[in-house]
mmCIF file of C-alpha atoms and ligand atoms in Angstrom:
data_model
loop_
_atom_site.group_PDB
_atom_site.id
_atom_site.type_symbol
_atom_site.label_atom_id
_atom_site.label_comp_id
_atom_site.label_asym_id
_atom_site.label_seq_id
_atom_site.Cartn_x
_atom_site.Cartn_y
_atom_site.Cartn_z
ATOM 1 C CA MET A 1 79.155 100.123 91.166
ATOM 2 C CA GLY A 2 79.797 101.280 94.395
ATOM 3 C CA PHE A 3 83.027 101.181 95.763
ATOM 4 C CA ASN A 4 83.453 98.399 98.465
ATOM 5 C CA ILE A 5 84.943 98.081 101.725
ATOM 6 C CA ALA A 6 84.506 94.387 103.108
ATOM 7 C CA ILE A 7 86.024 94.267 106.979
ATOM 8 C CA ASP A 8 85.742 90.456 108.410
ATOM 9 C CA GLY A 9 86.939 89.236 111.782
ATOM 10 C CA PRO A 10 86.454 86.997 115.199
ATOM 11 C CA ALA A 11 83.642 88.695 117.257
ATOM 12 C CA GLY A 12 84.962 91.215 119.887
ATOM 13 C CA ALA A 13 87.402 92.575 117.653
ATOM 14 C CA GLY A 14 85.704 95.830 117.865
ATOM 15 C CA LYS A 15 84.283 95.344 114.094
ATOM 16 C CA SER A 16 81.238 97.056 114.273
ATOM 17 C CA THR A 17 81.862 100.382 115.920
ATOM 18 C CA ILE A 18 85.285 100.865 113.716
ATOM 19 C CA ALA A 19 83.359 100.295 110.824
ATOM 20 C CA LYS A 20 80.419 102.503 111.652
ATOM 21 C CA ARG A 21 82.588 105.330 112.930
ATOM 22 C CA ALA A 22 85.004 104.592 109.319
ATOM 23 C CA ALA A 23 81.752 104.595 107.246
ATOM 24 C CA LYS A 24 80.813 107.862 108.839
ATOM 25 C CA GLU A 25 84.151 109.441 108.090
ATOM 26 C CA LEU A 26 84.173 108.234 104.501
ATOM 27 C CA SER A 27 80.385 109.394 104.053
ATOM 28 C CA PHE A 28 79.838 105.335 103.332
ATOM 29 C CA ILE A 29 76.758 103.584 104.051
ATOM 30 C CA TYR A 30 77.607 100.570 106.756
ATOM 31 C CA VAL A 31 75.955 97.163 106.553
ATOM 32 C CA ASP A 32 75.676 95.165 109.479
ATOM 33 C CA THR A 33 75.736 91.538 107.931
ATOM 34 C CA GLY A 34 75.637 90.010 111.632
ATOM 35 C CA ALA A 35 72.176 91.810 112.346
ATOM 36 C CA MET A 36 70.596 89.756 109.312
ATOM 37 C CA TYR A 37 72.139 86.722 110.484
ATOM 38 C CA ARG A 38 70.297 87.478 113.977
ATOM 39 C CA THR A 39 67.400 88.589 112.200
ATOM 40 C CA ILE A 40 66.933 85.351 110.313
ATOM 41 C CA THR A 41 67.667 83.482 114.141
ATOM 42 C CA LEU A 42 65.163 85.425 115.661
ATOM 43 C CA GLY A 43 63.044 84.707 113.370
ATOM 44 C CA LEU A 44 63.566 80.875 113.821
ATOM 45 C CA MET A 45 63.550 81.161 117.024
ATOM 46 C CA ARG A 46 60.247 82.497 117.451
ATOM 47 C CA ARG A 47 58.356 79.578 115.156
ATOM 48 C CA GLY A 48 60.558 77.186 117.405
ATOM 49 C CA VAL A 49 62.313 75.612 114.462
ATOM 50 C CA ASP A 50 64.708 72.869 115.400
ATOM 51 C CA ILE A 51 67.465 74.171 112.426
ATOM 52 C CA GLU A 52 68.996 70.369 112.312
ATOM 53 C CA ASP A 53 65.587 69.740 110.668
ATOM 54 C CA VAL A 54 66.315 70.411 107.103
ATOM 55 C CA GLN A 55 62.419 70.515 105.790
ATOM 56 C CA ALA A 56 61.336 72.712 108.459
ATOM 57 C CA LEU A 57 64.419 75.027 108.118
ATOM 58 C CA GLU A 58 63.648 75.356 104.534
ATOM 59 C CA ARG A 59 59.790 75.746 105.589
ATOM 60 C CA SER A 60 60.518 78.571 107.942
ATOM 61 C CA LEU A 61 62.901 80.328 105.861
ATOM 62 C CA ALA A 62 61.005 80.716 102.888
ATOM 63 C CA ASP A 63 58.486 82.555 105.326
ATOM 64 C CA ILE A 64 61.508 84.717 107.101
ATOM 65 C CA GLU A 65 61.337 88.036 105.377
ATOM 66 C CA VAL A 66 64.444 90.253 106.163
ATOM 67 C CA THR A 67 64.928 94.081 104.869
ATOM 68 C CA ILE A 68 66.792 96.890 106.218
ATOM 69 C CA ASP A 69 66.746 100.855 105.882
ATOM 70 C CA TYR A 70 68.614 103.351 107.833
ATOM 71 C CA ARG A 71 67.104 106.157 110.345
ATOM 72 C CA ASP A 72 69.517 109.121 111.294
ATOM 73 C CA GLY A 73 72.572 107.157 109.873
ATOM 74 C CA ALA A 74 71.761 104.143 111.629
ATOM 75 C CA GLN A 75 70.971 100.545 110.219
ATOM 76 C CA GLN A 76 67.826 99.340 111.099
ATOM 77 C CA VAL A 77 66.715 95.255 110.578
ATOM 78 C CA TYR A 78 63.430 94.765 110.337
ATOM 79 C CA LEU A 79 62.077 90.635 110.766
ATOM 80 C CA ASN A 80 58.573 90.844 108.382
ATOM 81 C CA GLY A 81 58.339 94.080 108.724
ATOM 82 C CA GLU A 82 59.146 94.741 112.156
ATOM 83 C CA ASN A 83 61.960 96.455 113.108
ATOM 84 C CA VAL A 84 63.977 94.198 115.251
ATOM 85 C CA SER A 85 67.369 95.823 115.907
ATOM 86 C CA GLY A 86 66.915 96.129 119.382
ATOM 87 C CA LEU A 87 65.582 92.216 119.729
ATOM 88 C CA ILE A 88 68.835 91.128 117.965
ATOM 89 C CA ARG A 89 71.148 92.270 120.696
ATOM 90 C CA THR A 90 69.703 89.481 123.715
ATOM 91 C CA GLU A 91 72.670 86.928 125.164
ATOM 92 C CA GLU A 92 70.070 84.241 123.959
ATOM 93 C CA VAL A 93 70.165 85.303 120.299
ATOM 94 C CA SER A 94 74.095 85.869 120.076
ATOM 95 C CA ALA A 95 74.585 82.310 121.378
ATOM 96 C CA ARG A 96 71.860 80.959 118.787
ATOM 97 C CA THR A 97 73.260 83.478 115.757
ATOM 98 C CA SER A 98 76.471 81.060 115.159
ATOM 99 C CA ALA A 99 74.049 77.754 114.482
ATOM 100 C CA CYS A 100 71.682 79.374 112.327
ATOM 101 C CA ALA A 101 74.808 81.046 110.459
ATOM 102 C CA ALA A 102 76.493 77.852 109.442
ATOM 103 C CA LYS A 103 73.744 76.815 107.768
ATOM 104 C CA PRO A 104 74.181 77.121 104.133
ATOM 105 C CA GLN A 105 70.594 77.475 103.989
ATOM 106 C CA VAL A 106 70.330 80.624 105.786
ATOM 107 C CA ARG A 107 73.370 82.119 104.498
ATOM 108 C CA ALA A 108 71.682 81.682 100.584
ATOM 109 C CA LYS A 109 69.065 83.870 101.925
ATOM 110 C CA LEU A 110 71.217 86.632 102.691
ATOM 111 C CA THR A 111 74.045 86.920 99.488
ATOM 112 C CA ASP A 112 72.033 88.764 97.380
ATOM 113 C CA LEU A 113 70.551 91.107 99.560
ATOM 114 C CA GLN A 114 74.292 91.865 100.329
ATOM 115 C CA ARG A 115 75.433 92.272 97.249
ATOM 116 C CA GLU A 116 72.763 93.870 95.742
ATOM 117 C CA LEU A 117 73.520 96.378 98.668
ATOM 118 C CA ALA A 118 77.128 96.490 97.451
ATOM 119 C CA GLY A 119 75.945 97.485 94.039
ATOM 120 C CA ARG A 120 74.426 100.252 94.117
ATOM 121 C CA GLN A 121 76.512 102.664 96.582
ATOM 122 C CA ASN A 122 79.601 103.010 98.210
ATOM 123 C CA VAL A 123 79.212 100.381 101.122
ATOM 124 C CA LEU A 124 81.619 99.762 103.935
ATOM 125 C CA MET A 125 80.013 95.759 105.135
ATOM 126 C CA ASP A 126 81.340 94.047 107.683
ATOM 127 C CA GLY A 127 80.576 90.304 108.755
ATOM 128 C CA ARG A 128 82.751 86.816 108.159
ATOM 129 C CA ASP A 129 83.035 86.305 105.143
ATOM 130 C CA ILE A 130 82.467 89.448 103.104
ATOM 131 C CA GLY A 131 85.440 89.631 101.288
ATOM 132 C CA THR A 132 86.417 86.497 100.717
ATOM 133 C CA ALA A 133 82.683 85.109 99.374
ATOM 134 C CA ILE A 134 80.170 88.209 99.523
ATOM 135 C CA LEU A 135 82.077 90.768 97.745
ATOM 136 C CA PRO A 136 85.482 88.825 96.275
ATOM 137 C CA ASP A 137 86.555 91.551 94.286
ATOM 138 C CA ALA A 138 85.919 94.886 97.247
ATOM 139 C CA GLN A 139 88.372 97.669 96.486
ATOM 140 C CA LEU A 140 89.218 97.253 100.229
ATOM 141 C CA LYS A 141 89.915 93.927 102.658
ATOM 142 C CA ILE A 142 90.433 94.294 105.784
ATOM 143 C CA TYR A 143 90.735 91.341 108.258
ATOM 144 C CA LEU A 144 90.272 92.783 111.785
ATOM 145 C CA THR A 145 91.762 90.478 114.862
ATOM 146 C CA ALA A 146 92.446 90.777 118.392
ATOM 147 C CA SER A 147 94.122 88.021 120.606
ATOM 148 C CA VAL A 148 91.125 85.891 122.811
ATOM 149 C CA GLN A 149 92.866 87.532 125.809
ATOM 150 C CA THR A 150 92.277 90.936 124.740
ATOM 151 C CA ARG A 151 88.784 90.590 123.061
ATOM 152 C CA ALA A 152 87.347 88.763 126.751
ATOM 153 C CA GLN A 153 88.924 91.570 128.711
ATOM 154 C CA ARG A 154 86.349 94.399 126.514
ATOM 155 C CA ARG A 155 83.783 92.006 126.961
ATOM 156 C CA TYR A 156 83.994 91.858 130.636
ATOM 157 C CA LYS A 157 84.032 95.340 130.913
ATOM 158 C CA GLU A 158 81.297 95.816 128.929
ATOM 159 C CA LEU A 159 78.870 93.270 131.062
ATOM 160 C CA VAL A 160 80.550 94.911 134.683
ATOM 161 C CA GLU A 161 79.622 98.621 133.215
ATOM 162 C CA ARG A 162 76.133 96.987 132.756
ATOM 163 C CA GLY A 163 76.321 95.576 136.187
ATOM 164 C CA GLU A 164 75.568 92.102 134.969
ATOM 165 C CA SER A 165 77.720 89.326 136.835
ATOM 166 C CA CYS A 166 81.133 87.300 134.171
ATOM 167 C CA SER A 167 84.043 85.687 134.767
ATOM 168 C CA LEU A 168 86.614 86.283 132.557
ATOM 169 C CA GLU A 169 87.644 82.983 131.678
ATOM 170 C CA GLU A 170 83.764 81.719 130.702
ATOM 171 C CA ILE A 171 83.868 84.877 128.616
ATOM 172 C CA ALA A 172 87.413 83.619 126.772
ATOM 173 C CA LYS A 173 85.827 80.377 127.060
ATOM 174 C CA ASP A 174 83.068 81.282 125.301
ATOM 175 C CA ILE A 175 85.097 83.110 122.855
ATOM 176 C CA GLU A 176 87.223 80.372 121.721
ATOM 177 C CA GLU A 177 84.361 77.985 120.894
ATOM 178 C CA ARG A 178 82.023 80.750 118.843
ATOM 179 C CA ASP A 179 85.750 81.512 116.984
ATOM 180 C CA TYR A 180 86.158 77.628 116.706
ATOM 181 C CA ARG A 181 82.754 77.610 114.953
ATOM 182 C CA ASP A 182 82.580 80.205 112.667
ATOM 183 C CA MET A 183 86.317 79.347 111.516
ATOM 184 C CA HIS A 184 85.652 75.793 110.640
ATOM 185 C CA ARG A 185 82.016 75.547 109.434
ATOM 186 C CA GLU A 186 81.843 73.999 106.172
ATOM 187 C CA THR A 187 80.187 77.012 104.352
ATOM 188 C CA ALA A 188 82.149 80.471 103.971
ATOM 189 C CA PRO A 189 84.208 79.908 107.097
ATOM 190 C CA LEU A 190 85.350 82.956 108.848
ATOM 191 C CA MET A 191 89.488 83.266 107.540
ATOM 192 C CA GLN A 192 91.472 86.070 106.178
ATOM 193 C CA ALA A 193 91.304 86.582 102.398
ATOM 194 C CA GLU A 194 94.626 86.580 100.407
ATOM 195 C CA ASP A 195 93.933 90.284 99.553
ATOM 196 C CA ALA A 196 92.872 91.079 103.467
ATOM 197 C CA VAL A 197 94.879 93.945 105.154
ATOM 198 C CA LEU A 198 95.375 92.538 108.471
ATOM 199 C CA VAL A 199 94.569 94.420 111.542
ATOM 200 C CA ASP A 200 95.235 93.410 114.826
ATOM 201 C CA SER A 201 93.227 95.545 117.171
ATOM 202 C CA SER A 202 95.060 93.770 120.600
ATOM 203 C CA ASP A 203 97.567 97.096 121.404
ATOM 204 C CA MET A 204 95.317 99.767 119.347
ATOM 205 C CA THR A 205 92.792 102.058 120.217
ATOM 206 C CA ILE A 206 89.463 102.434 118.610
ATOM 207 C CA GLU A 207 90.540 105.738 117.359
ATOM 208 C CA GLU A 208 93.889 104.358 115.522
ATOM 209 C CA VAL A 209 92.508 101.292 114.082
ATOM 210 C CA THR A 210 89.360 104.071 111.925
ATOM 211 C CA ALA A 211 91.920 105.947 111.089
ATOM 212 C CA ARG A 212 94.461 103.514 109.587
ATOM 213 C CA ILE A 213 91.042 102.066 107.932
ATOM 214 C CA VAL A 214 90.491 105.651 106.854
ATOM 215 C CA GLU A 215 93.492 105.745 105.519
ATOM 216 C CA LEU A 216 94.023 102.679 103.393
ATOM 217 C CA ALA A 217 90.178 103.459 101.868
ATOM 218 C CA ARG A 218 91.283 107.245 100.739
ATOM 219 C CA GLU A 219 94.882 105.853 99.232
ATOM 220 C CA ARG A 220 92.320 103.644 97.346
ATOM 221 C CA LEU A 221 89.879 105.800 96.007
ATOM 222 C CA GLN A 222 92.136 107.718 94.859
ATOM 223 C CA ALA A 223 94.387 105.020 93.093
HETATM 224 O O1 DC B 1 78.970 90.421 113.971
HETATM 225 P P1 DC B 1 77.849 89.749 115.312
HETATM 226 O O2 DC B 1 78.379 89.203 116.427
HETATM 227 O O3 DC B 1 76.589 90.670 114.937
HETATM 228 O O4 DC B 1 77.550 88.268 114.176
HETATM 229 C C1 DC B 1 76.719 87.315 114.820
HETATM 230 C C2 DC B 1 76.887 85.721 114.399
HETATM 231 O O5 DC B 1 76.279 85.813 113.377
HETATM 232 C C3 DC B 1 78.179 85.400 114.400
HETATM 233 O O6 DC B 1 78.156 83.967 115.177
HETATM 234 C C4 DC B 1 78.726 85.054 113.298
HETATM 235 C C5 DC B 1 77.468 84.779 112.133
HETATM 236 N N1 DC B 1 77.923 86.008 111.095
HETATM 237 C C6 DC B 1 78.515 85.120 109.944
HETATM 238 O O7 DC B 1 78.348 84.036 110.235
HETATM 239 N N2 DC B 1 78.385 85.438 108.843
HETATM 240 C C7 DC B 1 78.745 87.239 108.628
HETATM 241 N N3 DC B 1 78.546 87.683 107.436
HETATM 242 C C8 DC B 1 78.318 88.148 109.480
HETATM 243 C C9 DC B 1 78.020 87.347 110.952
#
């Protein structure tokens, strides 16, 4: 079995940026599980599936295949063989993924793939339920969070830099709603595993958080 690092936490805490950097420093494979949920969501959107219709959902899921590989060290996701790594980053896919990811049938489809990836090699996997449900025996678990205000400000800055108009209050409200949905769903809700190290990035730079995770990983690798 590989050495497994699980990083969970709410949207906007800086998980993917930090996870990517820490994985690189440690020479671990970075697995972005959010991208897999986004890919299934895109597949369901393209088929026009009403996800509340269980039969239609299950029928469509049987036809959706998610695979990943790496190009220049960056994870690529494929929907039935098509590279959709760019297409899954739209606002529409982001907004719909939370509801799709709450469906147990959707989660069940990705569990084996995620465990299989972690079994083969040293991985740093980020998501919402990695330390609690997918890799309960991970050697290091991090729960990375930040205040709603901080996360909203970061997102606001990103959108302004992209030239998009937005309101800080709206963004904060969206973040709160998404947190609520992710934390209160029945299947694998977002929560801190008992043995996870809590890292609050509100007053930390990306470099500081990355260094903290790398330090924790090196301590455990040596133990
Ligand atoms: O991390 P992200 O923003 O790419 O995640 C997209 C959505 O997928 C988000 O609503 C939470 C959900 N998700 C999940 O339920 N479980 C995971 N392991 C990863 C993401």
